[in-house]
Structures are given as C-alpha cells and as structure tokens.
Amino acid sequence: MPSETGAGPTAHSEAEQALDALAVQFIAARTVIDKSGTPMMRRLIDLLLFEIAVALADPEEDPARALDPVV
C-alpha cells in the first residue's frame, strides 16, 4: 500500500511501467533501424535497450540513476 508521500509499491510500479513503455518504443525503433539505419544507429539503440534492461533488472535501484553513465 502506498504511503501518504506517494512512495511505495504504486510509485515503484509507475517507474517500471515507464521503463516498459520505453522498451516497447525502442524495440519498435530497433526494427526500423535494422531495415534502414546505419551500424552506429544500431549500436546506439542497442545501448539504450541495454540500459533499460539494467534498470528493470534491479527494481530496488532508482531507475533514473541506472540510466546515468558510470564514472
């Protein structure tokens, strides 16, 4: 049950749903890029898909932080 601050299972589910929606869009873009894109476009979309998968694989982490580059 969500707390008064809005944090909790519902807030977490919304973040995962947003990442799922991004994944669906990027997978569709990858299909188009496969047909008419450049090798660099394919590498970039694959990197985006990888970062989304990383964020979804560790639901305890903040999804926004998972998308930041590692330093």
PDB file of N, CA, C and O in Angstrom, residues 4-61:
ATOM      1  N   GLU A   4       1.509   8.023   2.512  1.00  0.00           N
ATOM      2  CA  GLU A   4       0.944   9.353   2.274  1.00  0.00           C
ATOM      3  C   GLU A   4       1.808  10.184   1.329  1.00  0.00           C
ATOM      4  O   GLU A   4       1.329  11.069   0.651  1.00  0.00           O
ATOM      5  N   THR A   5       3.108   9.916   1.286  1.00  0.00           N
ATOM      6  CA  THR A   5       4.015  10.689   0.446  1.00  0.00           C
ATOM      7  C   THR A   5       3.974  10.260  -1.013  1.00  0.00           C
ATOM      8  O   THR A   5       4.592  10.880  -1.858  1.00  0.00           O
ATOM      9  N   GLY A   6       3.281   9.180  -1.291  1.00  0.00           N
ATOM     10  CA  GLY A   6       3.203   8.699  -2.669  1.00  0.00           C
ATOM     11  C   GLY A   6       4.259   7.662  -2.988  1.00  0.00           C
ATOM     12  O   GLY A   6       4.278   7.103  -4.062  1.00  0.00           O
ATOM     13  N   ALA A   7       5.169   7.417  -2.054  1.00  0.00           N
ATOM     14  CA  ALA A   7       6.185   6.397  -2.268  1.00  0.00           C
ATOM     15  C   ALA A   7       5.585   5.040  -1.934  1.00  0.00           C
ATOM     16  O   ALA A   7       4.606   4.945  -1.220  1.00  0.00           O
ATOM     17  N   GLY A   8       6.194   4.009  -2.425  1.00  0.00           N
ATOM     18  CA  GLY A   8       5.718   2.670  -2.127  1.00  0.00           C
ATOM     19  C   GLY A   8       5.517   1.867  -3.382  1.00  0.00           C
ATOM     20  O   GLY A   8       5.989   2.248  -4.451  1.00  0.00           O
ATOM     21  N   PRO A   9       4.790   0.777  -3.278  1.00  0.00           N
ATOM     22  CA  PRO A   9       4.629  -0.129  -4.416  1.00  0.00           C
ATOM     23  C   PRO A   9       4.047   0.541  -5.654  1.00  0.00           C
ATOM     24  O   PRO A   9       4.463   0.265  -6.755  1.00  0.00           O
ATOM     25  N   THR A  10       3.099   1.444  -5.484  1.00  0.00           N
ATOM     26  CA  THR A  10       2.487   2.090  -6.641  1.00  0.00           C
ATOM     27  C   THR A  10       3.489   2.975  -7.370  1.00  0.00           C
ATOM     28  O   THR A  10       3.599   2.929  -8.589  1.00  0.00           O
ATOM     29  N   ALA A  11       4.253   3.761  -6.628  1.00  0.00           N
ATOM     30  CA  ALA A  11       5.253   4.635  -7.242  1.00  0.00           C
ATOM     31  C   ALA A  11       6.296   3.805  -7.981  1.00  0.00           C
ATOM     32  O   ALA A  11       6.717   4.144  -9.076  1.00  0.00           O
ATOM     33  N   HIS A  12       6.710   2.707  -7.367  1.00  0.00           N
ATOM     34  CA  HIS A  12       7.695   1.839  -8.000  1.00  0.00           C
ATOM     35  C   HIS A  12       7.131   1.222  -9.269  1.00  0.00           C
ATOM     36  O   HIS A  12       7.801   1.157 -10.283  1.00  0.00           O
ATOM     37  N   SER A  13       5.890   0.790  -9.225  1.00  0.00           N
ATOM     38  CA  SER A  13       5.251   0.212 -10.401  1.00  0.00           C
ATOM     39  C   SER A  13       5.173   1.217 -11.541  1.00  0.00           C
ATOM     40  O   SER A  13       5.345   0.854 -12.694  1.00  0.00           O
ATOM     41  N   GLU A  14       4.924   2.472 -11.205  1.00  0.00           N
ATOM     42  CA  GLU A  14       4.849   3.504 -12.240  1.00  0.00           C
ATOM     43  C   GLU A  14       6.194   3.683 -12.925  1.00  0.00           C
ATOM     44  O   GLU A  14       6.256   3.850 -14.145  1.00  0.00           O
ATOM     45  N   ALA A  15       7.282   3.627 -12.162  1.00  0.00           N
ATOM     46  CA  ALA A  15       8.614   3.743 -12.760  1.00  0.00           C
ATOM     47  C   ALA A  15       8.884   2.559 -13.682  1.00  0.00           C
ATOM     48  O   ALA A  15       9.408   2.729 -14.789  1.00  0.00           O
ATOM     49  N   GLU A  16       8.530   1.358 -13.235  1.00  0.00           N
ATOM     50  CA  GLU A  16       8.729   0.180 -14.077  1.00  0.00           C
ATOM     51  C   GLU A  16       7.856   0.242 -15.323  1.00  0.00           C
ATOM     52  O   GLU A  16       8.291  -0.143 -16.410  1.00  0.00           O
ATOM     53  N   GLN A  17       6.628   0.717 -15.178  1.00  0.00           N
ATOM     54  CA  GLN A  17       5.743   0.843 -16.338  1.00  0.00           C
ATOM     55  C   GLN A  17       6.311   1.836 -17.339  1.00  0.00           C
ATOM     56  O   GLN A  17       6.226   1.615 -18.557  1.00  0.00           O
ATOM     57  N   ALA A  18       6.899   2.912 -16.855  1.00  0.00           N
ATOM     58  CA  ALA A  18       7.508   3.895 -17.762  1.00  0.00           C
ATOM     59  C   ALA A  18       8.679   3.272 -18.510  1.00  0.00           C
ATOM     60  O   ALA A  18       8.828   3.465 -19.727  1.00  0.00           O
ATOM     61  N   LEU A  19       9.506   2.499 -17.801  1.00  0.00           N
ATOM     62  CA  LEU A  19      10.627   1.834 -18.464  1.00  0.00           C
ATOM     63  C   LEU A  19      10.139   0.789 -19.459  1.00  0.00           C
ATOM     64  O   LEU A  19      10.712   0.637 -20.544  1.00  0.00           O
ATOM     65  N   ASP A  20       9.080   0.067 -19.106  1.00  0.00           N
ATOM     66  CA  ASP A  20       8.496  -0.903 -20.042  1.00  0.00           C
ATOM     67  C   ASP A  20       8.012  -0.209 -21.311  1.00  0.00           C
ATOM     68  O   ASP A  20       8.222  -0.703 -22.422  1.00  0.00           O
ATOM     69  N   ALA A  21       7.361   0.942 -21.144  1.00  0.00           N
ATOM     70  CA  ALA A  21       6.873   1.692 -22.305  1.00  0.00           C
ATOM     71  C   ALA A  21       8.038   2.156 -23.176  1.00  0.00           C
ATOM     72  O   ALA A  21       7.962   2.083 -24.411  1.00  0.00           O
ATOM     73  N   LEU A  22       9.114   2.610 -22.546  1.00  0.00           N
ATOM     74  CA  LEU A  22      10.308   2.991 -23.308  1.00  0.00           C
ATOM     75  C   LEU A  22      10.857   1.802 -24.073  1.00  0.00           C
ATOM     76  O   LEU A  22      11.219   1.928 -25.246  1.00  0.00           O
ATOM     77  N   ALA A  23      10.933   0.651 -23.414  1.00  0.00           N
ATOM     78  CA  ALA A  23      11.461  -0.545 -24.069  1.00  0.00           C
ATOM     79  C   ALA A  23      10.645  -0.897 -25.304  1.00  0.00           C
ATOM     80  O   ALA A  23      11.212  -1.209 -26.359  1.00  0.00           O
ATOM     81  N   VAL A  24       9.338  -0.838 -25.195  1.00  0.00           N
ATOM     82  CA  VAL A  24       8.473  -1.153 -26.335  1.00  0.00           C
ATOM     83  C   VAL A  24       8.768  -0.203 -27.502  1.00  0.00           C
ATOM     84  O   VAL A  24       8.900  -0.640 -28.659  1.00  0.00           O
ATOM     85  N   GLN A  25       8.886   1.078 -27.202  1.00  0.00           N
ATOM     86  CA  GLN A  25       9.159   2.060 -28.254  1.00  0.00           C
ATOM     87  C   GLN A  25      10.532   1.855 -28.883  1.00  0.00           C
ATOM     88  O   GLN A  25      10.697   1.939 -30.101  1.00  0.00           O
ATOM     89  N   PHE A  26      11.541   1.576 -28.050  1.00  0.00           N
ATOM     90  CA  PHE A  26      12.887   1.387 -28.578  1.00  0.00           C
ATOM     91  C   PHE A  26      13.014   0.085 -29.362  1.00  0.00           C
ATOM     92  O   PHE A  26      13.774   0.009 -30.320  1.00  0.00           O
ATOM     93  N   ILE A  27      12.275  -0.944 -28.972  1.00  0.00           N
ATOM     94  CA  ILE A  27      12.273  -2.188 -29.744  1.00  0.00           C
ATOM     95  C   ILE A  27      11.657  -1.936 -31.120  1.00  0.00           C
ATOM     96  O   ILE A  27      12.169  -2.428 -32.136  1.00  0.00           O
ATOM     97  N   ALA A  28      10.592  -1.155 -31.164  1.00  0.00           N
ATOM     98  CA  ALA A  28       9.994  -0.797 -32.461  1.00  0.00           C
ATOM     99  C   ALA A  28      10.986   0.018 -33.291  1.00  0.00           C
ATOM    100  O   ALA A  28      11.128  -0.220 -34.500  1.00  0.00           O
ATOM    101  N   ALA A  29      11.688   0.936 -32.656  1.00  0.00           N
ATOM    102  CA  ALA A  29      12.688   1.735 -33.374  1.00  0.00           C
ATOM    103  C   ALA A  29      13.812   0.835 -33.880  1.00  0.00           C
ATOM    104  O   ALA A  29      14.318   1.027 -34.995  1.00  0.00           O
ATOM    105  N   ARG A  30      14.203  -0.152 -33.096  1.00  0.00           N
ATOM    106  CA  ARG A  30      15.286  -1.066 -33.494  1.00  0.00           C
ATOM    107  C   ARG A  30      14.896  -1.828 -34.757  1.00  0.00           C
ATOM    108  O   ARG A  30      15.722  -2.042 -35.649  1.00  0.00           O
ATOM    109  N   THR A  31      13.644  -2.207 -34.860  1.00  0.00           N
ATOM    110  CA  THR A  31      13.156  -2.910 -36.049  1.00  0.00           C
ATOM    111  C   THR A  31      13.292  -2.027 -37.293  1.00  0.00           C
ATOM    112  O   THR A  31      13.746  -2.484 -38.345  1.00  0.00           O
ATOM    113  N   VAL A  32      12.926  -0.768 -37.167  1.00  0.00           N
ATOM    114  CA  VAL A  32      13.048   0.169 -38.292  1.00  0.00           C
ATOM    115  C   VAL A  32      14.520   0.411 -38.613  1.00  0.00           C
ATOM    116  O   VAL A  32      14.911   0.443 -39.786  1.00  0.00           O
ATOM    117  N   ILE A  33      15.332   0.584 -37.581  1.00  0.00           N
ATOM    118  CA  ILE A  33      16.760   0.826 -37.783  1.00  0.00           C
ATOM    119  C   ILE A  33      17.413  -0.375 -38.460  1.00  0.00           C
ATOM    120  O   ILE A  33      18.301  -0.205 -39.305  1.00  0.00           O
ATOM    121  N   ASP A  34      16.977  -1.584 -38.128  1.00  0.00           N
ATOM    122  CA  ASP A  34      17.519  -2.774 -38.791  1.00  0.00           C
ATOM    123  C   ASP A  34      17.304  -2.713 -40.297  1.00  0.00           C
ATOM    124  O   ASP A  34      18.148  -3.163 -41.075  1.00  0.00           O
ATOM    125  N   LYS A  35      16.177  -2.154 -40.712  1.00  0.00           N
ATOM    126  CA  LYS A  35      15.833  -2.110 -42.134  1.00  0.00           C
ATOM    127  C   LYS A  35      16.538  -0.981 -42.881  1.00  0.00           C
ATOM    128  O   LYS A  35      16.911  -1.147 -44.032  1.00  0.00           O
ATOM    129  N   SER A  36      16.721   0.173 -42.218  1.00  0.00           N
ATOM    130  CA  SER A  36      17.238   1.307 -42.987  1.00  0.00           C
ATOM    131  C   SER A  36      18.247   2.167 -42.239  1.00  0.00           C
ATOM    132  O   SER A  36      18.644   3.213 -42.746  1.00  0.00           O
ATOM    133  N   GLY A  37      18.670   1.724 -41.082  1.00  0.00           N
ATOM    134  CA  GLY A  37      19.604   2.527 -40.300  1.00  0.00           C
ATOM    135  C   GLY A  37      21.053   2.199 -40.579  1.00  0.00           C
ATOM    136  O   GLY A  37      21.376   1.301 -41.355  1.00  0.00           O
ATOM    137  N   THR A  38      21.908   2.939 -39.921  1.00  0.00           N
ATOM    138  CA  THR A  38      23.347   2.728 -40.037  1.00  0.00           C
ATOM    139  C   THR A  38      23.828   1.834 -38.891  1.00  0.00           C
ATOM    140  O   THR A  38      23.120   1.662 -37.892  1.00  0.00           O
ATOM    141  N   PRO A  39      25.024   1.290 -39.021  1.00  0.00           N
ATOM    142  CA  PRO A  39      25.574   0.496 -37.913  1.00  0.00           C
ATOM    143  C   PRO A  39      25.657   1.312 -36.607  1.00  0.00           C
ATOM    144  O   PRO A  39      25.407   0.770 -35.526  1.00  0.00           O
ATOM    145  N   MET A  40      25.987   2.579 -36.685  1.00  0.00           N
ATOM    146  CA  MET A  40      26.067   3.414 -35.485  1.00  0.00           C
ATOM    147  C   MET A  40      24.693   3.558 -34.838  1.00  0.00           C
ATOM    148  O   MET A  40      24.565   3.494 -33.614  1.00  0.00           O
ATOM    149  N   MET A  41      23.646   3.730 -35.637  1.00  0.00           N
ATOM    150  CA  MET A  41      22.286   3.807 -35.088  1.00  0.00           C
ATOM    151  C   MET A  41      21.932   2.516 -34.357  1.00  0.00           C
ATOM    152  O   MET A  41      21.332   2.548 -33.286  1.00  0.00           O
ATOM    153  N   ARG A  42      22.320   1.368 -34.933  1.00  0.00           N
ATOM    154  CA  ARG A  42      22.037   0.084 -34.285  1.00  0.00           C
ATOM    155  C   ARG A  42      22.765  -0.033 -32.951  1.00  0.00           C
ATOM    156  O   ARG A  42      22.200  -0.491 -31.959  1.00  0.00           O
ATOM    157  N   ARG A  43      24.009   0.397 -32.921  1.00  0.00           N
ATOM    158  CA  ARG A  43      24.763   0.335 -31.657  1.00  0.00           C
ATOM    159  C   ARG A  43      24.138   1.241 -30.604  1.00  0.00           C
ATOM    160  O   ARG A  43      24.034   0.868 -29.428  1.00  0.00           O
ATOM    161  N   LEU A  44      23.706   2.417 -31.006  1.00  0.00           N
ATOM    162  CA  LEU A  44      23.114   3.350 -30.049  1.00  0.00           C
ATOM    163  C   LEU A  44      21.783   2.848 -29.501  1.00  0.00           C
ATOM    164  O   LEU A  44      21.525   2.924 -28.295  1.00  0.00           O
ATOM    165  N   ILE A  45      20.932   2.324 -30.361  1.00  0.00           N
ATOM    166  CA  ILE A  45      19.643   1.816 -29.879  1.00  0.00           C
ATOM    167  C   ILE A  45      19.854   0.584 -29.005  1.00  0.00           C
ATOM    168  O   ILE A  45      19.161   0.401 -28.000  1.00  0.00           O
ATOM    169  N   ASP A  46      20.848  -0.243 -29.350  1.00  0.00           N
ATOM    170  CA  ASP A  46      21.157  -1.398 -28.502  1.00  0.00           C
ATOM    171  C   ASP A  46      21.636  -0.943 -27.120  1.00  0.00           C
ATOM    172  O   ASP A  46      21.283  -1.555 -26.112  1.00  0.00           O
ATOM    173  N   LEU A  47      22.412   0.120 -27.080  1.00  0.00           N
ATOM    174  CA  LEU A  47      22.872   0.642 -25.802  1.00  0.00           C
ATOM    175  C   LEU A  47      21.696   1.155 -24.973  1.00  0.00           C
ATOM    176  O   LEU A  47      21.610   0.893 -23.765  1.00  0.00           O
ATOM    177  N   LEU A  48      20.777   1.849 -25.599  1.00  0.00           N
ATOM    178  CA  LEU A  48      19.581   2.317 -24.890  1.00  0.00           C
ATOM    179  C   LEU A  48      18.774   1.137 -24.347  1.00  0.00           C
ATOM    180  O   LEU A  48      18.331   1.158 -23.193  1.00  0.00           O
ATOM    181  N   LEU A  49      18.587   0.113 -25.165  1.00  0.00           N
ATOM    182  CA  LEU A  49      17.850  -1.067 -24.708  1.00  0.00           C
ATOM    183  C   LEU A  49      18.571  -1.768 -23.562  1.00  0.00           C
ATOM    184  O   LEU A  49      17.937  -2.222 -22.607  1.00  0.00           O
ATOM    185  N   PHE A  50      19.885  -1.818 -23.630  1.00  0.00           N
ATOM    186  CA  PHE A  50      20.652  -2.426 -22.554  1.00  0.00           C
ATOM    187  C   PHE A  50      20.465  -1.649 -21.243  1.00  0.00           C
ATOM    188  O   PHE A  50      20.254  -2.237 -20.181  1.00  0.00           O
ATOM    189  N   GLU A  51      20.537  -0.335 -21.309  1.00  0.00           N
ATOM    190  CA  GLU A  51      20.377   0.495 -20.115  1.00  0.00           C
ATOM    191  C   GLU A  51      18.982   0.331 -19.503  1.00  0.00           C
ATOM    192  O   GLU A  51      18.832   0.318 -18.283  1.00  0.00           O
ATOM    193  N   ILE A  52      17.972   0.200 -20.338  1.00  0.00           N
ATOM    194  CA  ILE A  52      16.612  -0.032 -19.826  1.00  0.00           C
ATOM    195  C   ILE A  52      16.546  -1.394 -19.144  1.00  0.00           C
ATOM    196  O   ILE A  52      15.962  -1.530 -18.067  1.00  0.00           O
ATOM    197  N   ALA A  53      17.160  -2.405 -19.752  1.00  0.00           N
ATOM    198  CA  ALA A  53      17.170  -3.736 -19.147  1.00  0.00           C
ATOM    199  C   ALA A  53      17.872  -3.719 -17.798  1.00  0.00           C
ATOM    200  O   ALA A  53      17.409  -4.356 -16.837  1.00  0.00           O
ATOM    201  N   VAL A  54      18.962  -2.985 -17.684  1.00  0.00           N
ATOM    202  CA  VAL A  54      19.678  -2.871 -16.411  1.00  0.00           C
ATOM    203  C   VAL A  54      18.775  -2.240 -15.361  1.00  0.00           C
ATOM    204  O   VAL A  54      18.680  -2.709 -14.226  1.00  0.00           O
ATOM    205  N   ALA A  55      18.085  -1.186 -15.736  1.00  0.00           N
ATOM    206  CA  ALA A  55      17.188  -0.502 -14.799  1.00  0.00           C
ATOM    207  C   ALA A  55      16.041  -1.414 -14.365  1.00  0.00           C
ATOM    208  O   ALA A  55      15.649  -1.415 -13.202  1.00  0.00           O
ATOM    209  N   LEU A  56      15.515  -2.201 -15.286  1.00  0.00           N
ATOM    210  CA  LEU A  56      14.416  -3.111 -14.956  1.00  0.00           C
ATOM    211  C   LEU A  56      14.881  -4.321 -14.161  1.00  0.00           C
ATOM    212  O   LEU A  56      14.132  -4.867 -13.353  1.00  0.00           O
ATOM    213  N   ALA A  57      16.127  -4.732 -14.340  1.00  0.00           N
ATOM    214  CA  ALA A  57      16.635  -5.922 -13.663  1.00  0.00           C
ATOM    215  C   ALA A  57      16.869  -5.707 -12.182  1.00  0.00           C
ATOM    216  O   ALA A  57      16.860  -6.667 -11.416  1.00  0.00           O
ATOM    217  N   ASP A  58      17.077  -4.470 -11.761  1.00  0.00           N
ATOM    218  CA  ASP A  58      17.329  -4.190 -10.349  1.00  0.00           C
ATOM    219  C   ASP A  58      16.261  -3.231  -9.850  1.00  0.00           C
ATOM    220  O   ASP A  58      16.483  -2.030  -9.766  1.00  0.00           O
ATOM    221  N   PRO A  59      15.077  -3.759  -9.515  1.00  0.00           N
ATOM    222  CA  PRO A  59      13.960  -2.888  -9.145  1.00  0.00           C
ATOM    223  C   PRO A  59      14.187  -2.113  -7.862  1.00  0.00           C
ATOM    224  O   PRO A  59      13.486  -1.142  -7.605  1.00  0.00           O
ATOM    225  N   GLU A  60      15.177  -2.474  -7.056  1.00  0.00           N
ATOM    226  CA  GLU A  60      15.450  -1.740  -5.825  1.00  0.00           C
ATOM    227  C   GLU A  60      16.198  -0.443  -6.094  1.00  0.00           C
ATOM    228  O   GLU A  60      16.202   0.458  -5.283  1.00  0.00           O
ATOM    229  N   GLU A  61      16.876  -0.371  -7.213  1.00  0.00           N
ATOM    230  CA  GLU A  61      17.622   0.831  -7.562  1.00  0.00           C
ATOM    231  C   GLU A  61      16.700   1.880  -8.165  1.00  0.00           C
ATOM    232  O   GLU A  61      15.660   1.573  -8.723  1.00  0.00           O
TER     233      GLU A  61
END
